[in-house]
């Protein structure tokens, strides 16, 4: 293991890396397709056998921003670590994950978001569960019953000229919702559309298709955002509800979402998974996010072998190494990430023995990380 080469991927690695990832994650390994251009910088790392030069593992992540408490925190969206079957059990995947996180920190990222195939592997690296991703099957005729706004926008295919306007829409939405990743043009085979009113982009969605036994295809919603509720509902009714070609739509429906309130009935999810968050740089992650305004507190965090003091006032925080007088809690890095995301309630964690601290410290931690449930809208 010590001799395994860990390095940045090169252009000539692409076909072998894609074949390795396909073999690891797909029943039928895909043939390499054209490179998809995006607006975000991508980190690709590989583990190479020095004896014969073959790739043993590969990882891909894109640098992005993720919103927490109304503020953008530098992050990476990790696509996963794929390890060749013959190299498993030798620590190759763990070494490559550590190398990828080091490269992300060097690039300025303080968080990592991922949709894992296994929790244990990433929990050992300090990642905790951040929320659920429930995808529902919605009949297109139900979307057609949504209210029509008085001023219906016009629709067209998105172009590269629309990227700044779409990014601004996503950022405005993200300021009200935890966990949202900033806009990037890489959506695979999905088609992007914009809604326009008075020559201004007021909505955007990225839609894909998958084969369906009930119709020609099922529409999949990768992302959708509108400048206001009426525009958002118009996108669902006019673009997502692709009747009569599609009978169903598969879409993520966060609890309390606008569409959830307007659907005539609720259905069981067709996909139900979790996503995870990791704090690559704990002080930067704590200082970079927003906090409830009107709250002033000092809290010392014991996380493994590290101790930080968090001072919060007026929605912002300062973080210093070492302990200061005041409430103090102890928890591991993965559970701190879950608390940071709002998924793990500190009071419940204390009751379960995952968090140590007195009542004042637990309540303080609970207040600091209260907020809307985190949502990771787009898979990656």
Coordinates of C-alpha atoms in Angstrom, one line a residue, residues 32-344:
X32 CA -16.8 6.7 -22.3
X33 CA -18.8 9.6 -23.8
X34 CA -18.0 13.2 -24.7
X35 CA -16.7 15.4 -21.9
X36 CA -19.5 17.5 -20.4
X37 CA -18.4 21.1 -20.0
X38 CA -19.3 22.9 -16.8
X39 CA -18.6 26.2 -15.0
X40 CA -17.1 24.6 -11.9
X41 CA -13.5 23.4 -11.4
X42 CA -13.3 19.6 -11.1
X43 CA -10.8 17.7 -9.0
X44 CA -10.0 14.3 -10.3
X45 CA -7.6 12.1 -8.3
X46 CA -6.4 8.5 -9.0
X47 CA -4.5 5.8 -7.2
X48 CA -2.1 4.0 -9.5
X49 CA -0.2 0.7 -9.2
X50 CA 3.5 1.6 -9.6
X51 CA 4.3 -1.9 -10.9
X52 CA 2.2 -1.9 -14.0
X53 CA 0.7 1.6 -14.2
X54 CA -2.9 0.5 -14.0
X55 CA -5.4 2.6 -12.1
X56 CA -6.5 1.1 -8.8
X57 CA -9.0 3.7 -7.8
X58 CA -10.5 7.0 -8.9
X59 CA -12.4 9.9 -7.4
X60 CA -14.1 13.0 -8.9
X61 CA -15.3 16.1 -7.1
X62 CA -16.4 19.6 -8.2
X63 CA -15.5 22.7 -6.4
X64 CA -18.7 24.7 -5.5
X65 CA -20.4 26.7 -2.9
X66 CA -23.0 25.3 -0.5
X67 CA -25.4 27.6 1.4
X68 CA -25.7 27.3 5.2
X69 CA -27.5 29.8 7.3
X70 CA -27.9 32.1 4.3
X71 CA -24.1 32.2 3.5
X72 CA -22.1 30.4 0.8
X73 CA -19.4 28.1 2.3
X74 CA -16.7 26.8 -0.1
X75 CA -17.2 23.0 -0.7
X76 CA -16.8 20.1 -2.9
X77 CA -19.5 17.8 -4.3
X78 CA -17.9 14.3 -4.2
X79 CA -19.0 12.0 -7.0
X80 CA -17.7 8.9 -5.2
X81 CA -14.6 6.8 -4.8
X82 CA -14.4 3.9 -7.1
X83 CA -11.9 1.1 -6.3
X84 CA -11.0 -1.8 -8.7
X85 CA -12.3 -5.1 -7.4
X86 CA -8.8 -6.6 -7.3
X87 CA -7.6 -3.7 -5.1
X88 CA -10.3 -3.8 -2.4
X89 CA -9.4 -4.5 1.2
X90 CA -5.9 -3.0 0.9
X91 CA -6.7 0.6 2.1
X92 CA -6.5 2.0 -1.4
X93 CA -9.9 3.7 -1.2
X94 CA -9.2 5.2 2.2
X95 CA -5.9 6.6 1.0
X96 CA -7.4 8.1 -2.1
X97 CA -10.3 9.6 -0.1
X98 CA -7.7 11.2 2.2
X99 CA -5.8 12.5 -0.8
X100 CA -8.9 13.9 -2.3
X101 CA -9.9 15.7 0.9
X102 CA -6.3 17.1 1.1
X103 CA -6.6 18.4 -2.4
X104 CA -10.0 19.9 -1.7
X105 CA -8.6 21.7 1.4
X106 CA -5.7 23.0 -0.6
X107 CA -8.2 24.4 -3.2
X108 CA -10.0 26.3 -0.4
X109 CA -13.0 23.9 0.3
X110 CA -14.1 23.5 3.9
X111 CA -17.0 21.1 3.3
X112 CA -17.7 18.0 1.3
X113 CA -21.2 16.9 0.3
X114 CA -21.9 13.4 -1.1
X115 CA -24.6 10.8 -1.8
X116 CA -22.9 7.6 -0.6
X117 CA -23.4 4.0 -1.6
X118 CA -22.2 3.1 1.9
X119 CA -22.2 5.1 5.1
X120 CA -19.5 3.3 7.1
X121 CA -16.6 4.1 4.7
X122 CA -17.3 7.8 4.8
X123 CA -18.2 8.1 8.4
X124 CA -14.7 6.9 9.3
X125 CA -13.5 9.9 7.3
X126 CA -15.6 12.2 9.4
X127 CA -18.8 12.5 7.3
X128 CA -22.2 12.4 9.0
X129 CA -25.7 12.0 7.6
X130 CA -27.1 15.4 6.6
X131 CA -30.6 14.7 5.4
X132 CA -32.9 12.4 3.3
X133 CA -33.4 12.5 -0.4
X134 CA -36.9 11.2 -1.2
X135 CA -37.9 11.0 -4.8
X136 CA -41.6 10.7 -5.6
X137 CA -43.5 9.6 -8.7
X138 CA -46.1 12.2 -9.7
X139 CA -48.7 11.8 -12.4
X140 CA -48.3 14.5 -15.0
X141 CA -52.1 15.1 -15.1
X142 CA -51.8 16.2 -11.4
X143 CA -49.2 18.8 -12.3
X144 CA -51.6 20.1 -15.0
X145 CA -54.1 21.1 -12.3
X146 CA -51.6 23.5 -10.7
X147 CA -52.8 27.2 -10.7
X148 CA -51.8 29.3 -13.7
X149 CA -50.3 32.8 -12.9
X150 CA -51.9 35.9 -14.3
X151 CA -48.7 36.7 -16.2
X152 CA -47.5 33.4 -17.7
X153 CA -43.8 33.5 -18.7
X154 CA -42.4 32.4 -22.0
X155 CA -40.1 29.4 -22.1
X156 CA -37.0 28.5 -24.2
X157 CA -33.9 26.3 -24.1
X158 CA -31.2 27.7 -21.8
X159 CA -27.9 29.0 -23.4
X160 CA -24.5 29.8 -22.0
X161 CA -25.6 33.5 -21.9
X162 CA -28.2 32.5 -19.2
X163 CA -25.6 31.2 -16.7
X164 CA -25.2 34.4 -14.6
X165 CA -29.0 34.9 -14.4
X166 CA -29.6 31.3 -13.4
X167 CA -26.8 31.4 -10.9
X168 CA -28.4 34.5 -9.3
X169 CA -31.8 32.7 -9.1
X170 CA -30.2 29.7 -7.4
X171 CA -28.3 31.9 -5.0
X172 CA -31.4 33.8 -4.0
X173 CA -33.3 30.5 -3.4
X174 CA -30.3 29.0 -1.5
X175 CA -30.2 32.0 0.9
X176 CA -33.5 30.6 2.3
X177 CA -32.6 26.9 2.3
X178 CA -29.7 25.0 3.9
X179 CA -27.6 22.6 1.8
X180 CA -28.2 24.0 -1.7
X181 CA -25.2 23.8 -4.1
X182 CA -24.5 26.6 -6.4
X183 CA -25.5 26.4 -10.0
X184 CA -23.2 24.6 -12.5
X185 CA -24.0 23.9 -16.1
X186 CA -23.0 20.2 -15.9
X187 CA -26.3 18.3 -15.9
X188 CA -25.3 15.3 -18.0
X189 CA -27.9 14.4 -20.6
X190 CA -30.5 16.6 -19.0
X191 CA -32.0 19.5 -21.0
X192 CA -32.1 22.9 -19.3
X193 CA -34.9 25.4 -19.8
X194 CA -35.5 29.0 -18.7
X195 CA -38.7 31.0 -18.1
X196 CA -38.5 34.6 -19.3
X197 CA -40.7 37.5 -18.5
X198 CA -40.1 41.0 -20.0
X199 CA -36.7 39.7 -21.2
X200 CA -35.6 38.8 -17.7
X201 CA -34.9 35.1 -16.7
X202 CA -37.3 34.4 -13.8
X203 CA -37.1 30.6 -13.7
X204 CA -34.9 27.6 -14.6
X205 CA -35.2 23.8 -14.6
X206 CA -33.0 20.9 -15.7
X207 CA -35.0 17.9 -17.0
X208 CA -34.0 14.4 -18.0
X209 CA -35.8 11.3 -19.3
X210 CA -35.8 7.7 -18.5
X211 CA -37.5 4.7 -20.1
X212 CA -40.9 3.8 -18.7
X213 CA -43.2 0.9 -19.1
X214 CA -46.3 3.1 -18.6
X215 CA -45.5 5.6 -21.4
X216 CA -42.7 6.7 -23.7
X217 CA -40.6 7.9 -20.9
X218 CA -40.6 9.3 -17.4
X219 CA -39.5 12.9 -16.8
X220 CA -36.8 13.3 -14.1
X221 CA -36.3 16.7 -12.4
X222 CA -32.7 17.4 -11.6
X223 CA -33.3 20.9 -10.4
X224 CA -36.0 23.6 -10.5
X225 CA -36.2 27.2 -9.2
X226 CA -38.4 30.2 -9.8
X227 CA -38.2 33.8 -8.8
X228 CA -41.5 33.5 -7.0
X229 CA -44.1 30.8 -6.1
X230 CA -46.2 31.5 -9.2
X231 CA -43.3 31.1 -11.6
X232 CA -42.2 27.9 -9.8
X233 CA -45.6 26.4 -10.2
X234 CA -45.7 27.5 -13.8
X235 CA -42.5 25.6 -14.5
X236 CA -44.0 22.4 -13.0
X237 CA -47.2 22.7 -14.9
X238 CA -46.0 23.9 -18.3
X239 CA -42.6 22.2 -18.7
X240 CA -42.3 19.3 -16.2
X241 CA -45.8 17.9 -17.0
X242 CA -44.8 16.7 -20.4
X243 CA -48.2 15.3 -21.5
X244 CA -49.1 13.1 -23.3
X245 CA -45.6 11.7 -24.0
X246 CA -44.8 11.2 -20.3
X247 CA -47.2 10.0 -17.7
X248 CA -45.0 10.3 -14.7
X249 CA -42.5 12.7 -13.2
X250 CA -39.8 11.7 -10.7
X251 CA -38.8 14.6 -8.5
X252 CA -37.3 15.3 -5.1
X253 CA -40.0 16.8 -2.8
X254 CA -38.5 18.2 0.4
X255 CA -40.8 18.4 3.4
X256 CA -42.7 21.7 3.4
X257 CA -41.9 22.4 -0.3
X258 CA -44.3 24.5 -2.5
X259 CA -45.3 21.6 -4.7
X260 CA -46.1 19.4 -1.6
X261 CA -48.7 21.9 -0.6
X262 CA -50.4 21.9 -4.0
X263 CA -50.4 18.2 -5.0
X264 CA -53.9 16.7 -4.7
X265 CA -52.4 13.6 -3.0
X266 CA -49.2 12.2 -1.6
X267 CA -47.5 9.0 -2.8
X268 CA -44.9 6.7 -1.5
X269 CA -41.3 7.6 -2.6
X270 CA -39.8 5.6 -5.5
X271 CA -36.3 6.3 -4.2
X272 CA -35.3 7.1 -0.6
X273 CA -31.7 7.7 0.2
X274 CA -29.6 9.8 2.5
X275 CA -26.8 12.3 1.8
X276 CA -23.8 13.1 3.9
X277 CA -21.8 16.1 4.9
X278 CA -18.2 16.4 6.1
X279 CA -16.3 19.3 7.6
X280 CA -12.9 19.3 5.8
X281 CA -11.8 22.4 7.7
X282 CA -13.8 22.6 11.0
X283 CA -12.8 26.2 12.0
X284 CA -13.5 27.5 8.4
X285 CA -16.8 25.6 8.1
X286 CA -18.0 26.9 11.5
X287 CA -16.9 30.5 10.8
X288 CA -18.2 30.5 7.2
X289 CA -21.8 29.8 7.7
X290 CA -24.6 32.0 9.0
X291 CA -26.4 31.6 12.4
X292 CA -29.7 32.8 13.9
X293 CA -29.7 36.6 14.4
X294 CA -30.2 37.9 17.9
X295 CA -28.3 34.9 19.4
X296 CA -25.1 35.6 21.3
X297 CA -23.2 32.7 22.8
X298 CA -19.8 31.1 23.4
X299 CA -19.4 27.4 23.1
X300 CA -16.3 25.2 23.4
X301 CA -16.3 22.1 21.1
X302 CA -14.2 19.0 21.9
X303 CA -14.0 17.1 18.6
X304 CA -11.6 14.1 18.8
X305 CA -8.2 15.5 19.7
X306 CA -9.1 19.1 18.7
X307 CA -10.7 21.8 20.8
X308 CA -12.3 25.0 19.3
X309 CA -14.2 27.9 20.9
X310 CA -17.1 29.2 18.8
X311 CA -18.2 32.8 19.5
X312 CA -21.5 33.7 17.8
X313 CA -23.1 37.2 17.6
X314 CA -25.3 39.0 15.1
X315 CA -25.5 36.0 12.8
X316 CA -21.8 35.5 12.4
X317 CA -19.1 33.5 14.2
X318 CA -15.5 33.6 15.2
X319 CA -13.5 30.4 15.9
X320 CA -10.4 30.1 18.0
X321 CA -8.3 27.1 18.9
X322 CA -8.4 26.0 22.5
X323 CA -11.1 26.2 25.3
X324 CA -12.6 29.3 26.8
X325 CA -14.8 29.7 29.8
X326 CA -18.4 28.8 29.1
X327 CA -20.6 25.8 28.0
X328 CA -18.6 22.9 26.6
X329 CA -19.7 19.8 24.5
X330 CA -17.8 16.8 23.3
X331 CA -18.7 14.8 20.1
X332 CA -17.0 13.1 17.2
X333 CA -16.4 14.8 13.8
X334 CA -19.1 12.8 11.9
X335 CA -21.8 13.7 14.5
X336 CA -20.6 17.4 14.5
X337 CA -21.2 17.4 10.7
X338 CA -24.8 16.0 11.3
X339 CA -25.4 18.7 13.9
X340 CA -24.0 21.3 11.5
X341 CA -26.5 20.2 8.9
X342 CA -29.4 20.3 11.3
X343 CA -30.1 16.6 10.8
X344 CA -28.9 15.4 14.2

